Short mmCIF file of C-alpha atoms in Angstrom, two decimals:
data_model
loop_
_atom_site.label_atom_id
_atom_site.label_comp_id
_atom_site.label_asym_id
_atom_site.label_seq_id
_atom_site.Cartn_x
_atom_site.Cartn_y
_atom_site.Cartn_z
CA MET A 1 0.00 0.00 0.00
CA GLY A 2 2.73 2.46 0.88
CA PHE A 3 4.79 1.67 -2.26
CA CYS A 4 6.05 4.35 -4.62
CA VAL A 5 4.70 7.34 -2.76
CA GLY A 6 4.36 10.25 -5.16
CA TYR A 7 3.29 8.20 -8.17
CA ALA A 8 -0.31 7.49 -9.13
CA LYS A 9 -1.77 4.02 -8.94
CA ALA A 10 -4.34 2.86 -11.46
CA ASN A 11 -7.24 0.43 -11.40
CA VAL A 12 -7.26 -1.88 -14.41
CA VAL A 13 -10.04 -3.45 -16.51
CA ILE A 14 -9.29 -5.63 -19.54
CA LEU A 15 -12.04 -6.68 -21.97
CA PRO A 16 -12.40 -8.17 -25.46
CA LYS A 17 -13.03 -5.61 -28.20
CA SER A 18 -16.56 -7.03 -28.55
CA LEU A 19 -17.36 -5.58 -25.10
CA SER A 20 -14.89 -2.71 -24.78
CA ASP A 21 -16.91 -0.11 -26.71
CA ASP A 22 -19.85 -0.57 -24.36
CA PHE A 23 -17.49 -0.38 -21.40
CA LEU A 24 -15.93 2.83 -22.70
CA LEU A 25 -19.43 4.32 -22.79
CA PHE A 26 -20.05 2.93 -19.29
CA CYS A 27 -16.98 4.83 -18.07
CA THR A 28 -18.11 8.10 -19.61
CA ARG A 29 -21.57 7.62 -18.08
CA ASN A 30 -20.12 6.90 -14.62
CA PRO A 31 -17.11 9.20 -14.49
CA LYS A 32 -16.83 9.42 -10.70
CA ALA A 33 -16.49 5.63 -10.43
CA CYS A 34 -14.55 5.08 -13.65
CA PRO A 35 -12.33 8.10 -14.42
CA LEU A 36 -10.31 7.23 -17.52
CA LEU A 37 -6.55 7.58 -17.21
CA GLU A 38 -5.77 5.72 -20.45
CA VAL A 39 -7.30 3.21 -22.86
CA GLY A 40 -4.85 0.95 -24.68
CA ASP A 41 -4.92 -0.17 -28.31
CA VAL A 42 -6.56 -3.48 -29.21
CA GLY A 43 -4.26 -6.42 -28.47
CA PHE A 44 -1.51 -4.16 -27.07
CA PRO A 45 -0.59 -5.18 -23.49
CA HIS A 46 0.95 -1.81 -22.59
CA LEU A 47 -0.18 1.70 -21.65
CA SER A 48 2.08 4.05 -23.62
CA LYS A 49 1.15 7.21 -21.75
CA ILE A 50 0.98 6.35 -18.06
CA ALA A 51 3.24 3.29 -17.70
CA PRO A 52 5.28 2.87 -20.89
CA ASP A 53 7.68 0.30 -19.43
CA ALA A 54 5.05 -1.91 -17.80
CA ASP A 55 3.72 -5.16 -19.26
CA ILE A 56 0.08 -5.23 -18.30
CA ARG A 57 0.10 -9.07 -18.35
CA THR A 58 2.67 -9.42 -15.58
CA ASP A 59 3.23 -6.15 -13.73
CA LEU A 60 0.20 -6.00 -11.43
CA PRO A 61 0.64 -7.77 -8.07
CA LYS A 62 -2.66 -9.68 -8.44
CA TYR A 63 -5.42 -10.00 -11.02
CA ARG A 64 -9.03 -11.16 -10.90
CA VAL A 65 -10.34 -13.09 -13.89
CA PHE A 66 -14.08 -13.15 -14.59
CA ARG A 67 -15.30 -15.69 -17.14
CA SER A 68 -18.89 -16.42 -17.99
CA GLY A 69 -19.96 -19.56 -16.13
CA PHE A 70 -16.94 -19.59 -13.78
CA GLU A 71 -16.30 -18.19 -10.31
CA PRO A 72 -13.86 -15.25 -10.45
CA THR A 73 -10.30 -16.45 -9.89
CA VAL A 74 -7.24 -14.65 -8.56
CA VAL A 75 -3.93 -14.99 -10.44
CA THR A 76 -0.54 -13.27 -10.35
CA ASP A 77 -0.12 -12.98 -14.11
CA ILE A 78 -2.47 -13.17 -17.08
CA GLU A 79 -0.13 -14.35 -19.83
CA SER A 80 -2.21 -17.48 -20.39
CA PHE A 81 -5.38 -15.39 -20.75
CA TRP A 82 -3.98 -12.77 -23.10
CA ARG A 83 -5.56 -12.49 -26.56
CA ASP A 84 -5.09 -10.27 -29.59
CA ASP A 85 -8.55 -8.74 -29.16
CA LEU A 86 -8.11 -7.50 -25.57
CA VAL A 87 -8.36 -3.80 -24.66
CA THR A 88 -6.86 -2.40 -21.43
CA PHE A 89 -8.51 0.39 -19.44
CA ALA A 90 -6.64 2.25 -16.69
CA LEU A 91 -8.91 4.04 -14.23
CA GLY A 92 -7.92 6.56 -11.57
CA CYS A 93 -7.47 5.42 -7.99
CA SER A 94 -8.30 7.05 -4.67
CA ASP A 95 -4.75 6.35 -3.53
CA ILE A 96 -3.92 9.54 -5.43
CA PHE A 97 -5.79 11.85 -3.07
CA ASP A 98 -4.95 9.69 -0.04
CA GLN A 99 -1.39 10.87 -0.42
CA LYS A 100 -2.63 14.48 -0.51
CA LEU A 101 -4.74 13.94 2.61
CA ILE A 102 -1.67 12.73 4.48
CA GLU A 103 0.42 15.61 3.14
CA TYR A 104 -2.17 18.01 4.61
CA GLY A 105 -2.27 16.31 8.00
CA ILE A 106 -5.37 14.15 7.66
CA THR A 107 -5.00 10.62 9.00
CA VAL A 108 -5.79 7.89 6.48
CA GLN A 109 -6.53 4.97 8.73
CA TYR A 110 -6.15 2.04 6.32
CA LEU A 111 -2.70 3.23 5.28
CA GLU A 112 -1.63 3.76 8.92
CA HIS A 113 -2.76 0.20 9.70
CA ASN A 114 -1.18 -1.14 6.51
CA LYS A 115 -4.53 -2.49 5.30
CA ILE A 116 -6.69 -2.21 2.20
CA VAL A 117 -9.31 0.55 2.11
CA PRO A 118 -12.83 -0.69 3.04
CA MET A 119 -15.13 -0.88 0.01
CA TYR A 120 -18.88 -1.42 -0.22
CA GLU A 121 -21.50 -2.08 -2.88
CA THR A 122 -24.19 0.59 -2.52
CA SER A 123 -27.86 0.93 -3.39
CA ILE A 124 -26.90 3.61 -5.95
CA PRO A 125 -27.24 2.14 -9.47
CA CYS A 126 -24.67 2.95 -12.14
CA GLN A 127 -25.89 4.36 -15.44
CA PRO A 128 -25.91 1.20 -17.61
CA SER A 129 -24.30 0.72 -21.02
CA GLY A 130 -24.90 -2.46 -23.03
CA VAL A 131 -24.44 -5.46 -20.75
CA PHE A 132 -22.72 -3.36 -18.11
CA LYS A 133 -25.00 -2.56 -15.23
CA GLY A 134 -24.80 -2.86 -11.47
CA PRO A 135 -24.25 -0.98 -8.23
CA LEU A 136 -21.84 1.83 -7.53
CA VAL A 137 -18.98 0.64 -5.29
CA VAL A 138 -17.59 3.17 -2.82
CA SER A 139 -14.47 3.31 -0.70
CA MET A 140 -14.81 4.69 2.82
CA ARG A 141 -12.44 6.67 5.02
CA PRO A 142 -13.31 7.58 8.63
CA ILE A 143 -12.57 11.31 8.97
CA LYS A 144 -12.89 13.69 11.92
CA GLY A 145 -15.68 16.25 11.59
CA SER A 146 -13.14 19.06 11.65
CA ASP A 147 -11.14 17.58 8.74
CA ILE A 148 -13.95 16.82 6.29
CA SER A 149 -14.03 20.23 4.60
CA ARG A 150 -10.34 19.95 3.83
CA ALA A 151 -10.72 16.35 2.61
CA VAL A 152 -13.47 17.47 0.22
CA LEU A 153 -11.37 20.35 -1.13
CA LEU A 154 -8.27 18.18 -1.56
CA SER A 155 -10.12 15.41 -3.39
CA ALA A 156 -11.89 17.98 -5.59
CA ARG A 157 -8.47 18.76 -7.05
CA PHE A 158 -8.27 15.20 -8.43
CA PRO A 159 -11.27 14.43 -10.66
CA VAL A 160 -9.32 11.51 -12.16
CA ALA A 161 -9.09 10.05 -8.64
CA HIS A 162 -12.89 10.05 -8.19
CA GLY A 163 -13.10 13.72 -7.16
CA THR A 164 -15.28 14.71 -4.21
CA PRO A 165 -17.11 12.29 -1.88
CA VAL A 166 -20.40 10.98 -3.24
CA HIS A 167 -21.82 10.64 0.28
CA ILE A 168 -20.94 11.77 3.80
CA GLY A 169 -22.53 10.38 6.96
CA ASP A 170 -25.29 7.79 7.45
CA PRO A 171 -24.19 4.59 5.62
CA SER A 172 -27.76 3.22 5.50
CA ALA A 173 -28.81 6.09 3.22
CA ILE A 174 -26.76 4.43 0.44
CA GLY A 175 -27.65 0.85 1.35
CA ILE A 176 -24.71 -0.03 3.59
CA GLU A 177 -26.03 -1.87 6.64
CA LYS A 178 -22.89 -2.25 8.71
CA LEU A 179 -19.52 -0.63 8.15
CA GLU A 180 -17.77 -3.72 9.52
CA ARG A 181 -19.32 -5.82 6.75
CA VAL A 182 -17.12 -4.78 3.82
CA ASP A 183 -17.57 -6.14 0.30
CA TYR A 184 -13.90 -5.61 -0.57
CA GLY A 185 -10.81 -4.62 1.43
CA ASP A 186 -10.46 -4.63 5.22
CA PRO A 187 -13.07 -3.53 7.81
CA PRO A 188 -12.52 -0.04 9.28
CA GLU A 189 -12.20 0.82 12.94
CA MET A 190 -14.53 3.74 13.65
CA GLU A 191 -13.36 5.95 16.50
CA PRO A 192 -15.41 8.53 18.44
CA GLY A 193 -15.90 11.63 16.31
CA ASP A 194 -15.22 9.78 13.05
CA VAL A 195 -17.66 10.41 10.22
CA PRO A 196 -17.79 7.86 7.38
CA VAL A 197 -16.91 9.61 4.11
CA PHE A 198 -17.60 7.71 0.88
CA TRP A 199 -15.91 8.15 -2.49
CA ALA A 200 -16.84 6.43 -5.76
CA CYS A 201 -14.47 3.53 -6.39
CA ALA A 202 -13.08 1.92 -9.53
CA VAL A 203 -13.79 -1.52 -8.12
CA THR A 204 -17.29 -0.73 -9.45
CA PRO A 205 -16.57 -2.60 -12.75
CA GLN A 206 -15.91 -5.76 -10.71
CA ALA A 207 -19.32 -5.53 -9.03
CA VAL A 208 -20.74 -4.87 -12.49
CA ALA A 209 -18.94 -7.93 -13.92
CA LEU A 210 -20.63 -10.16 -11.35
CA ARG A 211 -24.05 -8.96 -12.67
CA SER A 212 -23.17 -8.58 -16.34
CA ASN A 213 -21.52 -11.93 -16.85
CA PRO A 214 -19.08 -10.90 -19.61
CA GLU A 215 -17.42 -13.62 -21.67
CA LEU A 216 -14.06 -12.43 -20.26
CA MET A 217 -13.10 -9.54 -18.01
CA ILE A 218 -9.75 -9.25 -16.25
CA THR A 219 -9.23 -6.67 -13.50
CA HIS A 220 -6.72 -5.84 -10.82
CA MET A 221 -7.41 -7.48 -7.46
CA PRO A 222 -8.88 -4.78 -5.14
CA GLY A 223 -5.98 -3.10 -3.34
CA HIS A 224 -3.42 -4.45 -5.86
CA MET A 225 -3.24 -1.74 -8.48
CA LEU A 226 -0.87 -0.89 -11.30
CA ILE A 227 1.82 1.60 -10.29
CA THR A 228 2.18 4.18 -13.03
CA ASP A 229 4.96 6.60 -13.95
CA VAL A 230 2.63 9.58 -13.46
CA PRO A 231 3.49 11.93 -10.58
CA ILE A 232 0.41 12.59 -8.47
CA GLN A 233 0.86 16.33 -8.83
CA ALA A 234 0.44 16.01 -12.60
CA LEU A 235 -3.15 14.86 -12.05
CA SER A 236 -4.20 17.87 -9.99
CA THR A 237 -6.52 20.30 -11.78
CA LEU A 238 -5.99 23.11 -9.27
CA MET B 1 -34.47 36.61 5.61
CA GLY B 2 -35.36 36.49 1.94
CA PHE B 3 -34.81 40.22 1.39
CA CYS B 4 -32.59 41.60 -1.33
CA VAL B 5 -31.52 38.31 -2.85
CA GLY B 6 -28.27 38.80 -4.72
CA TYR B 7 -26.75 41.31 -2.28
CA ALA B 8 -24.50 40.41 0.65
CA LYS B 9 -25.62 40.87 4.21
CA ALA B 10 -23.17 41.90 6.91
CA ASN B 11 -22.85 41.28 10.62
CA VAL B 12 -22.07 44.43 12.56
CA VAL B 13 -19.96 45.16 15.65
CA ILE B 14 -19.52 48.71 17.00
CA LEU B 15 -16.95 49.49 19.70
CA PRO B 16 -15.23 52.50 21.27
CA LYS B 17 -11.78 53.22 19.88
CA SER B 18 -10.32 52.18 23.27
CA LEU B 19 -11.40 48.60 22.49
CA SER B 20 -11.48 48.53 18.70
CA ASP B 21 -7.77 47.89 18.13
CA ASP B 22 -7.93 44.76 20.27
CA PHE B 23 -11.06 43.70 18.43
CA LEU B 24 -9.42 44.22 15.04
CA LEU B 25 -6.66 41.86 16.18
CA PHE B 26 -9.34 39.45 17.44
CA CYS B 27 -10.84 39.41 13.94
CA THR B 28 -7.53 38.68 12.27
CA ARG B 29 -6.89 35.91 14.80
CA ASN B 30 -10.31 34.35 14.21
CA PRO B 31 -10.86 34.94 10.51
CA LYS B 32 -13.39 32.15 9.94
CA ALA B 33 -15.72 33.61 12.59
CA CYS B 34 -14.95 37.28 11.92
CA PRO B 35 -14.10 37.84 8.24
CA LEU B 36 -13.64 41.57 7.76
CA LEU B 37 -15.73 43.18 5.05
CA GLU B 38 -14.99 46.76 6.14
CA VAL B 39 -13.86 48.75 9.16
CA GLY B 40 -15.19 52.29 9.40
CA ASP B 41 -13.34 55.43 10.49
CA VAL B 42 -13.54 56.55 14.13
CA GLY B 43 -16.83 58.36 14.82
CA PHE B 44 -18.08 57.91 11.26
CA PRO B 45 -21.46 56.08 11.23
CA HIS B 46 -21.17 54.89 7.64
CA LEU B 47 -19.37 52.21 5.65
CA SER B 48 -18.09 53.92 2.51
CA LYS B 49 -17.19 50.81 0.60
CA ILE B 50 -19.95 48.27 1.17
CA ALA B 51 -23.02 50.40 2.01
CA PRO B 52 -22.27 54.06 1.18
CA ASP B 53 -25.87 55.25 1.50
CA ALA B 54 -26.62 53.50 4.79
CA ASP B 55 -26.60 55.17 8.20
CA ILE B 56 -25.27 52.54 10.56
CA ARG B 57 -27.23 54.12 13.45
CA THR B 58 -30.67 53.51 11.90
CA ASP B 59 -30.48 51.12 8.97
CA LEU B 60 -30.26 47.76 10.67
CA PRO B 61 -33.60 46.15 11.56
CA LYS B 62 -32.54 45.43 15.17
CA TYR B 63 -29.49 46.06 17.35
CA ARG B 64 -28.20 44.51 20.54
CA VAL B 65 -26.50 46.83 23.03
CA PHE B 66 -24.01 45.39 25.52
CA ARG B 67 -22.99 47.68 28.39
CA SER B 68 -20.82 46.72 31.32
CA GLY B 69 -23.08 45.98 34.28
CA PHE B 70 -26.31 45.83 32.24
CA GLU B 71 -28.21 43.01 30.57
CA PRO B 72 -27.93 43.24 26.77
CA THR B 73 -30.89 45.16 25.35
CA VAL B 74 -32.52 45.08 21.92
CA VAL B 75 -33.28 48.36 20.15
CA THR B 76 -34.33 49.41 16.64
CA ASP B 77 -31.93 52.34 16.34
CA ILE B 78 -28.77 53.43 18.17
CA GLU B 79 -28.87 57.18 17.70
CA SER B 80 -28.98 57.76 21.46
CA PHE B 81 -25.90 55.53 21.94
CA TRP B 82 -23.78 57.00 19.17
CA ARG B 83 -20.49 58.65 20.17
CA ASP B 84 -17.61 60.28 18.35
CA ASP B 85 -15.22 57.53 19.39
CA LEU B 86 -17.17 54.58 17.98
CA VAL B 87 -15.72 52.31 15.29
CA THR B 88 -17.94 50.13 13.08
CA PHE B 89 -16.90 46.66 11.92
CA ALA B 90 -18.78 44.85 9.13
CA LEU B 91 -18.22 41.10 9.10
CA GLY B 92 -19.21 38.62 6.38
CA CYS B 93 -22.38 36.61 6.78
CA SER B 94 -23.27 33.02 5.89
CA ASP B 95 -26.33 34.31 4.06
CA ILE B 96 -23.89 34.94 1.21
CA PHE B 97 -23.22 31.27 0.52
CA ASP B 98 -26.78 30.27 1.45
CA GLN B 99 -27.89 31.96 -1.72
CA LYS B 100 -25.27 29.96 -3.65
CA LEU B 101 -26.42 26.71 -2.07
CA ILE B 102 -29.97 27.39 -3.24
CA GLU B 103 -28.76 28.36 -6.71
CA TYR B 104 -27.04 24.95 -6.93
CA GLY B 105 -30.08 23.00 -5.78
CA ILE B 106 -29.27 22.48 -2.10
CA THR B 107 -32.20 23.04 0.26
CA VAL B 108 -31.52 25.61 3.00
CA GLN B 109 -34.11 24.69 5.57
CA TYR B 110 -34.27 27.84 7.68
CA LEU B 111 -34.85 29.97 4.60
CA GLU B 112 -37.53 27.59 3.30
CA HIS B 113 -39.27 27.80 6.68
CA ASN B 114 -38.75 31.57 6.86
CA LYS B 115 -36.81 31.24 10.11
CA ILE B 116 -33.45 32.34 11.48
CA VAL B 117 -30.52 29.94 11.10
CA PRO B 118 -29.83 27.87 14.26
CA MET B 119 -26.69 29.02 16.07
CA TYR B 120 -24.74 27.43 18.93
CA GLU B 121 -21.92 28.31 21.26
CA THR B 122 -19.28 25.58 20.97
CA SER B 123 -16.52 24.17 23.13
CA ILE B 124 -13.98 25.54 20.62
CA PRO B 125 -12.24 28.59 22.14
CA CYS B 126 -11.47 31.62 20.00
CA GLN B 127 -7.92 32.91 19.91
CA PRO B 128 -8.11 35.76 22.45
CA SER B 129 -7.00 39.36 21.98
CA GLY B 130 -7.00 41.83 24.88
CA VAL B 131 -10.30 41.55 26.75
CA PHE B 132 -11.89 39.64 23.89
CA LYS B 133 -12.13 35.94 24.61
CA GLY B 134 -14.85 33.34 24.49
CA PRO B 135 -16.31 30.46 22.51
CA LEU B 136 -16.66 30.10 18.77
CA VAL B 137 -20.30 30.38 17.71
CA VAL B 138 -21.38 28.28 14.74
CA SER B 139 -24.42 28.25 12.49
CA MET B 140 -25.82 24.88 11.46
CA ARG B 141 -27.52 23.69 8.31
CA PRO B 142 -28.93 20.15 7.98
CA ILE B 143 -27.63 18.83 4.64
CA LYS B 144 -28.14 15.49 2.87
CA GLY B 145 -25.05 13.27 2.75
CA SER B 146 -25.01 13.45 -1.05
CA ASP B 147 -25.01 17.27 -1.04
CA ILE B 148 -22.24 17.94 1.49
CA SER B 149 -19.31 17.86 -0.95
CA ARG B 150 -21.01 20.48 -3.09
CA ALA B 151 -21.87 22.61 -0.03
CA VAL B 152 -18.21 22.54 1.03
CA LEU B 153 -17.00 23.53 -2.44
CA LEU B 154 -19.54 26.33 -2.78
CA SER B 155 -18.79 27.82 0.63
CA ALA B 156 -15.03 27.55 -0.05
CA ARG B 157 -15.56 30.14 -2.78
CA PHE B 158 -16.59 32.68 -0.12
CA PRO B 159 -13.88 33.08 2.53
CA VAL B 160 -15.50 36.39 3.58
CA ALA B 161 -18.67 34.44 4.34
CA HIS B 162 -16.90 32.09 6.77
CA GLY B 163 -15.54 29.77 4.06
CA THR B 164 -15.77 26.01 4.55
CA PRO B 165 -17.53 24.24 7.44
CA VAL B 166 -15.51 24.04 10.65
CA HIS B 167 -17.20 20.79 11.63
CA ILE B 168 -19.40 18.14 10.00
CA GLY B 169 -21.33 15.47 11.90
CA ASP B 170 -21.47 14.67 15.63
CA PRO B 171 -22.53 17.88 17.47
CA SER B 172 -21.19 16.62 20.81
CA ALA B 173 -17.64 16.66 19.44
CA ILE B 174 -17.80 20.48 19.55
CA GLY B 175 -19.77 20.73 22.79
CA ILE B 176 -23.33 20.94 21.42
CA GLU B 177 -25.55 18.68 23.50
CA LYS B 178 -28.83 18.91 21.64
CA LEU B 179 -29.47 20.47 18.25
CA GLU B 180 -32.94 21.58 19.39
CA ARG B 181 -31.35 23.67 22.14
CA VAL B 182 -30.10 26.63 20.11
CA ASP B 183 -28.26 29.59 21.63
CA TYR B 184 -29.43 31.96 18.90
CA GLY B 185 -31.95 31.69 16.05
CA ASP B 186 -34.61 29.02 15.60
CA PRO B 187 -34.31 25.27 16.31
CA PRO B 188 -33.77 23.08 13.22
CA GLU B 189 -35.89 20.13 12.13
CA MET B 190 -33.55 17.24 11.38
CA GLU B 191 -34.91 14.83 8.77
CA PRO B 192 -33.70 11.26 8.04
CA GLY B 193 -30.44 11.41 6.10
CA ASP B 194 -29.63 14.94 7.28
CA VAL B 195 -26.11 15.55 8.54
CA PRO B 196 -25.50 18.62 10.72
CA VAL B 197 -22.95 20.87 9.01
CA PHE B 198 -21.43 23.68 11.09
CA TRP B 199 -19.95 26.96 9.86
CA ALA B 200 -18.17 29.59 11.94
CA CYS B 201 -20.57 32.45 12.66
CA ALA B 202 -20.10 36.19 13.15
CA VAL B 203 -22.41 36.10 16.16
CA THR B 204 -19.20 34.96 17.89
CA PRO B 205 -18.40 38.55 19.03
CA GLN B 206 -21.72 38.61 20.89
CA ALA B 207 -20.84 35.46 22.83
CA VAL B 208 -17.45 37.05 23.44
CA ALA B 209 -19.09 40.28 24.67
CA LEU B 210 -21.00 38.32 27.32
CA ARG B 211 -17.65 37.04 28.69
CA SER B 212 -15.50 40.12 28.04
CA ASN B 213 -17.82 42.69 29.54
CA PRO B 214 -16.81 45.66 27.35
CA GLU B 215 -17.78 49.17 28.47
CA LEU B 216 -19.93 49.41 25.30
CA MET B 217 -20.46 47.08 22.35
CA ILE B 218 -23.29 47.40 19.86
CA THR B 219 -24.04 44.60 17.41
CA HIS B 220 -26.77 43.57 15.00
CA MET B 221 -29.43 41.33 16.52
CA PRO B 222 -28.76 37.74 15.28
CA GLY B 223 -30.67 37.25 12.03
CA HIS B 224 -31.12 41.02 11.54
CA MET B 225 -28.09 42.02 9.51
CA LEU B 226 -27.10 45.06 7.49
CA ILE B 227 -27.98 44.74 3.81
CA THR B 228 -25.03 45.96 1.76
CA ASP B 229 -24.72 47.18 -1.82
CA VAL B 230 -22.22 44.41 -2.61
CA PRO B 231 -23.37 41.77 -5.12
CA ILE B 232 -22.72 38.30 -3.74
CA GLN B 233 -20.80 37.34 -6.86
CA ALA B 234 -18.26 40.09 -6.13
CA LEU B 235 -17.23 38.22 -2.96
CA SER B 236 -16.42 34.94 -4.69
CA THR B 237 -12.73 34.11 -4.94
CA LEU B 238 -13.22 31.41 -7.59
#
């Protein structure tokens, strides 16, 4: 989690060309969950702009493979799954503003505890596109009431890292029953005065894959992103 | 409350010159509570920049008069209290961003109900200056969890209207026991999904006056501000 401070991490989604056009539209319809950092060329297992030296088939720590009719599996490389018709999407990651929060004195609990950020499927539906439909996934950070304004302003500077929180406060208002019951990542430890603050999360395509049943979709394993060559500061709009 | 939409309202504090230098320092030490719009010349009952045609002795709807050894009184003009050594301070007012919140589709309950915003003395101490010391007063707006990010961003554009919230969520963390028990203004009606969002408030000098016991301090009555000639848009920094 603490690797390569200063460089942006990216969430990854890989799809056959037969599905990738619909997914591209899905990203543009759900930009807070799926902010596009780069879309690769068909069959090309590299991202020329954000990680020119990386091989997308081997350079993520862990991958999840979704295949129609199979349970998702976790693998450490995808060379055996690679095909000439695959398209790679790199989506922004909340790790980008996490580093800003820390820089400005806001505690980011999951990083302090060396864990993975807690993530939840919500009752908020994504805008569908083709077969792609499902719930918005959010990541949650417990933040002190006096720090929330600053957290909102800092994350607003990074629209490619999901921008501002989609929800602040009562988890049940977005369909989350218990904060301890995470769908991805590690459970948080809420302390007195902590308010749950929710950001859209690029694990959303994985929740969508479970409903959409694509022939093949390969993603990063939640918490195990691609490390890019892009300095975080280069992604700030302000 | 709904008067003169589009023009900024101002909180007012009037003090003898013997106290006004300390109060000016108090304002600069507590800029979120006491953002300076204008400071008048000694003995001059006008504000040349923000309300050139107004007479500060008659043109507020209601005044509060604090005198050492007396209970504060409420009057509708201060002509009988005016002296040649009085200095007028105009401080920014949250009404300025309220109008922005409405423009961007966020409900501002107290305005909808034609009431005065709920205000509370907190456990947060102001930075003292001379005799001036006391608690930070905050105003509170109930806001839906999905609207808070936008409310933070909109209010950030108006540092002279108290800027971003000082606290979001749990009232007890800043010493407020019950939201129904207001110190100034009208009690709020919290609805399901509402999060209490707290902004610094320029009624703070009145709470300070009760502790500091100045020889003479005249203020606006909470909710009864000076209407200036300044368009709200002119106060936006972004």
